[in-house]
Amino acid sequence: MTRPIPVGTVCPPYSLLPDAPVGIFDSGVGGLSVLRHIRAQLPHEHLIYVADSGFAPYGDKPEDVVAERSFAIADFLVDRGIKALVVACNTATVSAVRLMRTRYPGMPIVGVEPGLKPAAAASRNGKVGVLATERTLAGAKFLKLRDQIAEATGAQFLLQPCQGLADQIEFGELDSDDTTAMLRRYIDPLLAQGADTLVLGCTHYPLVQASIEQVIAAAGARDIALIDTGDAVARQLGRLLEAGGLLRSGSATAAPARLEGYTSASATALSAAFNSLVGIDVPVQETDFAELRTAQRI
């Protein structure tokens, strides 16, 4: 049974210092697609990445369960002295990011959401396919955003729930026959309806962009734009850090940026994901975030 999140309470005071790390979390390895953009745009920042792979996927769980888990991980990261938080998961953003901004006042917090606005701007014919989890596509926040942008731009959004795709990616099946078959099942109907732009509405999906492009080419489609919101998330994080005077110095005397990883599943698996998807060796520890949550925050 989940416990209610104390909306009216906030964490104890914490200091926000430029040399402190940025915390990033996702239900698994999908947030590494966002981390890649953050490292490229903000190379001097210390980062802590949490993959909640032992509790994945989030997309098939009730919203209150996802929110409770998200708060446990956020508390874990706050305990490690983070200065900013990136919720690199669409489902967790929908479930918890608004309450997080109440709980951690003054801390820059960036969530992710499907890039409907840039997709509408990129589309030439106004038909935009949206690939996302069932939970994201059914969320009130997403549907409100869709309606607002459709009304403002005249774009038609074709929603495609991708059941099981995030799991395939989590298992490392980036270019297997099963993953390709799944992508065809989800993408081909969107192309058949005339979509000229596809939104990768889950942070896992950019990790199989090469396979997506192959499926599009096999369908004979031309000039299909793919919208990945990781770049926009990194830019927004940079803006918030700069506005708060929290950007870390990149001077010659500054220590090199460090990256740490934590997971609720296998440290070996997350280490392998860092190697294959980010191209670096990262120290990873296994942690049960729910057990570490302190009594006063429950």
mmCIF file of N, CA, C and O in Angstrom, residues 170-210:
data_model
loop_
_atom_site.group_PDB
_atom_site.id
_atom_site.type_symbol
_atom_site.label_atom_id
_atom_site.label_comp_id
_atom_site.label_asym_id
_atom_site.label_seq_id
_atom_site.Cartn_x
_atom_site.Cartn_y
_atom_site.Cartn_z
ATOM 1 N N GLU A 170 15.285 -1.508 -22.252
ATOM 2 C CA GLU A 170 15.861 -1.730 -20.926
ATOM 3 C C GLU A 170 16.662 -3.027 -20.892
ATOM 4 O O GLU A 170 17.695 -3.131 -20.226
ATOM 5 N N PHE A 171 16.184 -4.024 -21.632
ATOM 6 C CA PHE A 171 16.870 -5.323 -21.686
ATOM 7 C C PHE A 171 18.075 -5.302 -22.617
ATOM 8 O O PHE A 171 18.764 -6.310 -22.787
ATOM 9 N N GLY A 172 18.334 -4.155 -23.252
ATOM 10 C CA GLY A 172 19.475 -4.050 -24.157
ATOM 11 C C GLY A 172 19.186 -4.513 -25.565
ATOM 12 O O GLY A 172 20.104 -4.642 -26.384
ATOM 13 N N GLU A 173 17.907 -4.729 -25.874
ATOM 14 C CA GLU A 173 17.523 -5.206 -27.210
ATOM 15 C C GLU A 173 17.350 -4.003 -28.145
ATOM 16 O O GLU A 173 16.251 -3.687 -28.593
ATOM 17 N N LEU A 174 18.450 -3.362 -28.477
ATOM 18 C CA LEU A 174 18.363 -2.127 -29.251
ATOM 19 C C LEU A 174 18.147 -2.359 -30.738
ATOM 20 O O LEU A 174 17.520 -1.534 -31.411
ATOM 21 N N ASP A 175 18.689 -3.455 -31.262
ATOM 22 C CA ASP A 175 18.566 -3.694 -32.699
ATOM 23 C C ASP A 175 18.210 -5.148 -33.004
ATOM 24 O O ASP A 175 18.544 -5.659 -34.074
ATOM 25 N N SER A 176 17.525 -5.804 -32.078
ATOM 26 C CA SER A 176 17.144 -7.195 -32.289
ATOM 27 C C SER A 176 15.966 -7.278 -33.259
ATOM 28 O O SER A 176 15.274 -6.290 -33.532
ATOM 29 N N ASP A 177 15.730 -8.475 -33.785
ATOM 30 C CA ASP A 177 14.595 -8.680 -34.693
ATOM 31 C C ASP A 177 13.276 -8.392 -33.989
ATOM 32 O O ASP A 177 12.353 -7.828 -34.595
ATOM 33 N N ASP A 178 13.177 -8.776 -32.709
ATOM 34 C CA ASP A 178 11.929 -8.535 -31.972
ATOM 35 C C ASP A 178 11.666 -7.040 -31.809
ATOM 36 O O ASP A 178 10.522 -6.587 -31.945
ATOM 37 N N THR A 179 12.703 -6.280 -31.515
ATOM 38 C CA THR A 179 12.537 -4.827 -31.364
ATOM 39 C C THR A 179 12.163 -4.193 -32.695
ATOM 40 O O THR A 179 11.278 -3.330 -32.757
ATOM 41 N N THR A 180 12.807 -4.644 -33.775
ATOM 42 C CA THR A 180 12.486 -4.102 -35.096
ATOM 43 C C THR A 180 11.040 -4.399 -35.469
ATOM 44 O O THR A 180 10.328 -3.528 -35.994
ATOM 45 N N ALA A 181 10.579 -5.616 -35.174
ATOM 46 C CA ALA A 181 9.195 -5.983 -35.469
ATOM 47 C C ALA A 181 8.220 -5.121 -34.665
ATOM 48 O O ALA A 181 7.173 -4.684 -35.171
ATOM 49 N N MET A 182 8.584 -4.854 -33.410
ATOM 50 C CA MET A 182 7.738 -4.015 -32.564
ATOM 51 C C MET A 182 7.682 -2.590 -33.109
ATOM 52 O O MET A 182 6.602 -1.973 -33.179
ATOM 53 N N LEU A 183 8.823 -2.062 -33.521
ATOM 54 C CA LEU A 183 8.856 -0.715 -34.078
ATOM 55 C C LEU A 183 8.018 -0.619 -35.353
ATOM 56 O O LEU A 183 7.300 0.360 -35.562
ATOM 57 N N ARG A 184 8.103 -1.643 -36.187
ATOM 58 C CA ARG A 184 7.273 -1.641 -37.406
ATOM 59 C C ARG A 184 5.795 -1.602 -37.047
ATOM 60 O O ARG A 184 4.997 -0.883 -37.680
ATOM 61 N N ARG A 185 5.413 -2.367 -36.031
ATOM 62 C CA ARG A 185 4.002 -2.449 -35.626
ATOM 63 C C ARG A 185 3.490 -1.094 -35.139
ATOM 64 O O ARG A 185 2.322 -0.763 -35.346
ATOM 65 N N TYR A 186 4.362 -0.303 -34.535
ATOM 66 C CA TYR A 186 3.936 0.983 -34.005
ATOM 67 C C TYR A 186 4.107 2.126 -35.000
ATOM 68 O O TYR A 186 3.297 3.062 -35.022
ATOM 69 N N ILE A 187 5.142 2.065 -35.816
ATOM 70 C CA ILE A 187 5.460 3.190 -36.703
ATOM 71 C C ILE A 187 4.723 3.120 -38.033
ATOM 72 O O ILE A 187 4.250 4.149 -38.548
ATOM 73 N N ASP A 188 4.602 1.926 -38.616
ATOM 74 C CA ASP A 188 3.989 1.811 -39.943
ATOM 75 C C ASP A 188 2.585 2.419 -40.016
ATOM 76 O O ASP A 188 2.265 3.120 -40.994
ATOM 77 N N PRO A 189 1.706 2.196 -39.005
ATOM 78 C CA PRO A 189 0.377 2.820 -39.091
ATOM 79 C C PRO A 189 0.424 4.342 -39.071
ATOM 80 O O PRO A 189 -0.416 4.998 -39.710
ATOM 81 N N LEU A 190 1.377 4.920 -38.381
ATOM 82 C CA LEU A 190 1.503 6.376 -38.357
ATOM 83 C C LEU A 190 1.930 6.907 -39.714
ATOM 84 O O LEU A 190 1.402 7.915 -40.199
ATOM 85 N N LEU A 191 2.879 6.210 -40.337
ATOM 86 C CA LEU A 191 3.321 6.620 -41.672
ATOM 87 C C LEU A 191 2.189 6.446 -42.683
ATOM 88 O O LEU A 191 2.018 7.283 -43.583
ATOM 89 N N ALA A 192 1.408 5.379 -42.511
ATOM 90 C CA ALA A 192 0.283 5.141 -43.429
ATOM 91 C C ALA A 192 -0.770 6.239 -43.325
ATOM 92 O O ALA A 192 -1.490 6.515 -44.298
ATOM 93 N N GLN A 193 -0.851 6.874 -42.158
ATOM 94 C CA GLN A 193 -1.812 7.971 -41.974
ATOM 95 C C GLN A 193 -1.234 9.316 -42.408
ATOM 96 O O GLN A 193 -1.899 10.340 -42.297
ATOM 97 N N GLY A 194 0.009 9.302 -42.894
ATOM 98 C CA GLY A 194 0.592 10.513 -43.452
ATOM 99 C C GLY A 194 1.457 11.315 -42.517
ATOM 100 O O GLY A 194 1.856 12.441 -42.870
ATOM 101 N N ALA A 195 1.778 10.784 -41.349
ATOM 102 C CA ALA A 195 2.632 11.540 -40.432
ATOM 103 C C ALA A 195 3.994 11.800 -41.067
ATOM 104 O O ALA A 195 4.625 10.880 -41.581
ATOM 105 N N ASP A 196 4.428 13.065 -41.029
ATOM 106 C CA ASP A 196 5.757 13.388 -41.549
ATOM 107 C C ASP A 196 6.721 13.751 -40.422
ATOM 108 O O ASP A 196 7.881 14.097 -40.660
ATOM 109 N N THR A 197 6.237 13.647 -39.185
ATOM 110 C CA THR A 197 7.039 13.950 -38.001
ATOM 111 C C THR A 197 6.663 12.952 -36.911
ATOM 112 O O THR A 197 5.472 12.675 -36.711
ATOM 113 N N LEU A 198 7.678 12.420 -36.229
ATOM 114 C CA LEU A 198 7.435 11.475 -35.139
ATOM 115 C C LEU A 198 8.073 12.009 -33.866
ATOM 116 O O LEU A 198 9.256 12.358 -33.850
ATOM 117 N N VAL A 199 7.281 12.055 -32.804
ATOM 118 C CA VAL A 199 7.773 12.463 -31.493
ATOM 119 C C VAL A 199 8.213 11.217 -30.726
ATOM 120 O O VAL A 199 7.434 10.268 -30.565
ATOM 121 N N LEU A 200 9.449 11.212 -30.271
ATOM 122 C CA LEU A 200 9.960 10.126 -29.437
ATOM 123 C C LEU A 200 9.605 10.487 -27.991
ATOM 124 O O LEU A 200 10.373 11.120 -27.275
ATOM 125 N N GLY A 201 8.393 10.079 -27.580
ATOM 126 C CA GLY A 201 7.792 10.566 -26.349
ATOM 127 C C GLY A 201 8.136 9.797 -25.100
ATOM 128 O O GLY A 201 7.384 9.858 -24.121
ATOM 129 N N CYS A 202 9.218 9.069 -25.108
ATOM 130 C CA CYS A 202 9.744 8.378 -23.933
ATOM 131 C C CYS A 202 11.258 8.482 -24.025
ATOM 132 O O CYS A 202 11.823 8.339 -25.119
ATOM 133 N N THR A 203 11.926 8.737 -22.906
ATOM 134 C CA THR A 203 13.377 8.935 -22.967
ATOM 135 C C THR A 203 14.121 7.682 -23.400
ATOM 136 O O THR A 203 15.283 7.766 -23.818
ATOM 137 N N HIS A 204 13.470 6.527 -23.335
ATOM 138 C CA HIS A 204 14.107 5.308 -23.842
ATOM 139 C C HIS A 204 14.226 5.320 -25.374
ATOM 140 O O HIS A 204 15.173 4.763 -25.927
ATOM 141 N N TYR A 205 13.274 5.924 -26.048
ATOM 142 C CA TYR A 205 13.155 5.743 -27.491
ATOM 143 C C TYR A 205 14.308 6.316 -28.313
ATOM 144 O O TYR A 205 14.678 5.718 -29.347
ATOM 145 N N PRO A 206 14.919 7.444 -27.922
ATOM 146 C CA PRO A 206 16.082 7.909 -28.707
ATOM 147 C C PRO A 206 17.228 6.909 -28.726
ATOM 148 O O PRO A 206 18.083 6.971 -29.628
ATOM 149 N N LEU A 207 17.246 5.977 -27.783
ATOM 150 C CA LEU A 207 18.320 4.975 -27.755
ATOM 151 C C LEU A 207 18.184 3.966 -28.894
ATOM 152 O O LEU A 207 19.132 3.230 -29.183
ATOM 153 N N VAL A 208 17.005 3.918 -29.528
ATOM 154 C CA VAL A 208 16.834 3.041 -30.699
ATOM 155 C C VAL A 208 16.535 3.880 -31.947
ATOM 156 O O VAL A 208 15.884 3.417 -32.874
ATOM 157 N N GLN A 209 17.049 5.096 -31.976
ATOM 158 C CA GLN A 209 16.783 5.962 -33.122
ATOM 159 C C GLN A 209 17.299 5.352 -34.424
ATOM 160 O O GLN A 209 16.639 5.473 -35.466
ATOM 161 N N ALA A 210 18.446 4.683 -34.380
ATOM 162 C CA ALA A 210 18.983 4.072 -35.601
ATOM 163 C C ALA A 210 18.009 3.020 -36.144
ATOM 164 O O ALA A 210 17.772 2.941 -37.357
#
